[in-house]
CSV table of C-alpha atoms in Angstrom, one decimal:
chain,number,residue,atom,x,y,z
A,253,UNK,CA,20.8,-54.9,-4.0
A,254,UNK,CA,18.6,-53.3,-1.2
A,255,UNK,CA,16.9,-56.7,-0.6
A,256,UNK,CA,20.3,-58.4,-0.1
A,257,UNK,CA,21.5,-55.8,2.2
A,258,UNK,CA,18.3,-56.0,4.3
A,259,UNK,CA,18.7,-59.7,4.5
A,260,UNK,CA,22.2,-59.4,5.9
A,261,UNK,CA,21.1,-56.7,8.2
A,262,UNK,CA,18.3,-59.0,9.4
A,263,UNK,CA,20.7,-61.9,9.8
A,264,UNK,CA,23.1,-59.6,11.8
A,265,UNK,CA,20.2,-58.6,14.0
A,266,UNK,CA,19.1,-62.1,14.6
A,267,UNK,CA,22.6,-63.2,15.5
A,268,UNK,CA,22.9,-60.3,18.0
A,269,UNK,CA,19.6,-61.2,19.6
A,270,UNK,CA,20.6,-64.9,19.9
A,271,UNK,CA,23.9,-63.9,21.4
A,272,UNK,CA,22.2,-61.6,23.9
A,273,UNK,CA,19.5,-64.2,24.8
A,274,UNK,CA,22.3,-66.7,25.6
A,275,UNK,CA,23.9,-64.1,27.8
A,276,UNK,CA,20.8,-63.0,29.6
A,277,UNK,CA,19.6,-66.6,30.2
A,278,UNK,CA,22.9,-67.5,31.6
A,279,UNK,CA,23.6,-69.1,35.0
A,280,UNK,CA,25.7,-66.1,35.8
A,281,UNK,CA,22.8,-63.7,35.7
A,282,UNK,CA,20.7,-66.3,37.6
A,283,UNK,CA,23.2,-66.5,40.2
A,284,UNK,CA,23.0,-62.8,40.8
A,285,UNK,CA,19.1,-62.7,40.8
A,286,UNK,CA,18.7,-64.3,44.2
A,287,UNK,CA,18.6,-61.9,47.2
A,288,UNK,CA,20.0,-64.3,49.7
A,289,UNK,CA,22.9,-65.2,47.3
A,290,UNK,CA,23.8,-61.6,47.0
A,291,UNK,CA,23.9,-61.3,50.8
A,292,UNK,CA,26.3,-64.3,50.9
A,293,UNK,CA,28.4,-62.6,48.1
A,294,UNK,CA,28.4,-59.3,50.1
A,295,UNK,CA,29.9,-61.2,53.1
A,296,UNK,CA,32.6,-62.8,51.1
A,297,UNK,CA,33.5,-59.3,49.7
A,298,UNK,CA,33.5,-57.9,53.2
A,299,UNK,CA,35.6,-60.6,54.8
A,300,UNK,CA,37.9,-61.6,51.9
A,301,UNK,CA,39.0,-65.3,52.0
A,302,UNK,CA,36.4,-67.1,54.2
A,303,UNK,CA,34.9,-70.5,54.8
A,304,UNK,CA,31.3,-71.4,55.5
A,305,UNK,CA,31.9,-71.3,59.3
A,306,UNK,CA,33.1,-67.7,59.1
A,307,UNK,CA,30.4,-66.6,56.9
A,308,UNK,CA,27.7,-68.2,58.9
A,309,UNK,CA,28.6,-66.0,61.9
A,310,UNK,CA,27.3,-63.0,59.8
A,311,UNK,CA,24.4,-64.5,58.0
A,312,UNK,CA,21.0,-65.8,59.2
A,313,UNK,CA,21.1,-68.8,57.0
A,314,UNK,CA,21.9,-72.4,57.6
A,315,UNK,CA,25.4,-73.6,56.7
A,316,UNK,CA,23.9,-75.8,54.0
A,317,UNK,CA,22.3,-72.9,52.4
A,318,UNK,CA,25.3,-70.8,52.5
A,319,UNK,CA,27.3,-73.6,51.1
A,320,UNK,CA,24.9,-74.1,48.2
A,321,UNK,CA,25.1,-70.4,47.4
A,322,UNK,CA,28.9,-70.4,47.5
A,323,UNK,CA,29.0,-73.4,45.2
A,324,UNK,CA,26.8,-71.7,42.7
A,325,UNK,CA,28.7,-68.5,42.7
A,326,UNK,CA,31.9,-70.5,42.3
A,327,UNK,CA,30.5,-72.6,39.4
A,328,UNK,CA,29.6,-69.3,37.5
A,329,UNK,CA,33.0,-67.7,38.2
A,330,UNK,CA,32.1,-65.0,40.6
A,331,UNK,CA,34.1,-66.8,43.4
A,332,UNK,CA,37.3,-68.6,43.6
A,333,UNK,CA,37.4,-71.8,45.7
A,334,UNK,CA,40.4,-73.1,47.6
A,335,UNK,CA,40.5,-76.3,49.7
A,336,UNK,CA,42.9,-76.5,52.6
A,337,UNK,CA,42.7,-79.6,54.7
A,338,UNK,CA,39.0,-80.0,55.9
A,339,UNK,CA,38.1,-76.3,55.0
A,340,UNK,CA,37.0,-74.8,51.8
A,341,UNK,CA,37.7,-71.2,51.5
A,342,UNK,CA,36.0,-68.8,49.0
A,343,UNK,CA,37.0,-65.3,47.8
A,344,UNK,CA,35.9,-63.1,45.1
A,345,UNK,CA,37.3,-63.8,41.6
A,346,UNK,CA,37.3,-60.1,40.3
A,347,UNK,CA,38.8,-60.7,37.0
A,348,UNK,CA,36.5,-63.4,36.0
A,349,UNK,CA,33.4,-61.5,37.2
A,350,UNK,CA,34.5,-58.4,35.4
A,351,UNK,CA,35.1,-60.3,32.2
A,352,UNK,CA,31.6,-61.8,32.4
A,353,UNK,CA,30.0,-58.4,32.7
A,354,UNK,CA,32.1,-57.1,29.9
A,355,UNK,CA,30.9,-60.0,27.7
A,356,UNK,CA,27.3,-59.1,28.6
A,357,UNK,CA,27.8,-55.4,28.0
A,358,UNK,CA,29.5,-56.2,24.6
A,359,UNK,CA,26.5,-58.2,23.4
A,360,UNK,CA,24.1,-55.6,24.5
A,361,UNK,CA,25.9,-52.8,22.9
A,362,UNK,CA,26.0,-54.8,19.7
A,363,UNK,CA,22.3,-55.4,19.9
A,364,UNK,CA,21.5,-51.8,20.6
A,365,UNK,CA,23.6,-50.6,17.7
A,366,UNK,CA,21.8,-52.9,15.4
A,367,UNK,CA,18.3,-52.6,16.8
A,368,UNK,CA,18.1,-49.1,18.2
A,369,UNK,CA,20.5,-46.9,16.3
A,370,UNK,CA,20.4,-43.2,17.3
A,371,UNK,CA,17.9,-41.1,15.6
A,372,UNK,CA,19.4,-38.6,13.1
A,373,UNK,CA,16.4,-36.4,13.1
A,374,UNK,CA,15.3,-33.9,15.7
A,375,UNK,CA,11.8,-33.9,16.7
A,376,UNK,CA,10.0,-31.1,18.3
A,377,UNK,CA,7.2,-31.6,20.7
């Protein structure tokens, strides 16, 4: 009986680890790991709906670099993209970004509860 329970526990732990691995290896976190991309994101947040021309006035990057960063941030769901004539405007997609962070947190909490449960004993040093 104990061996079967342990096996189920091990399976649950492995499943939680795999889920967290997929979250931590996601393009979403990769998008947020680049400092220059974070600077572009900050400018979008500061200015609201903006195109590459507007953002380039406040950043020391080539327009092509800004455009690539914006595209990746849009691809992972952090930004919303809207085309109007020749212009492409970007703005924060707060609900999608928050959902992604909640998803990461859910899997992290699940893994912690399985792998690192609180200690029931008090230790004195």
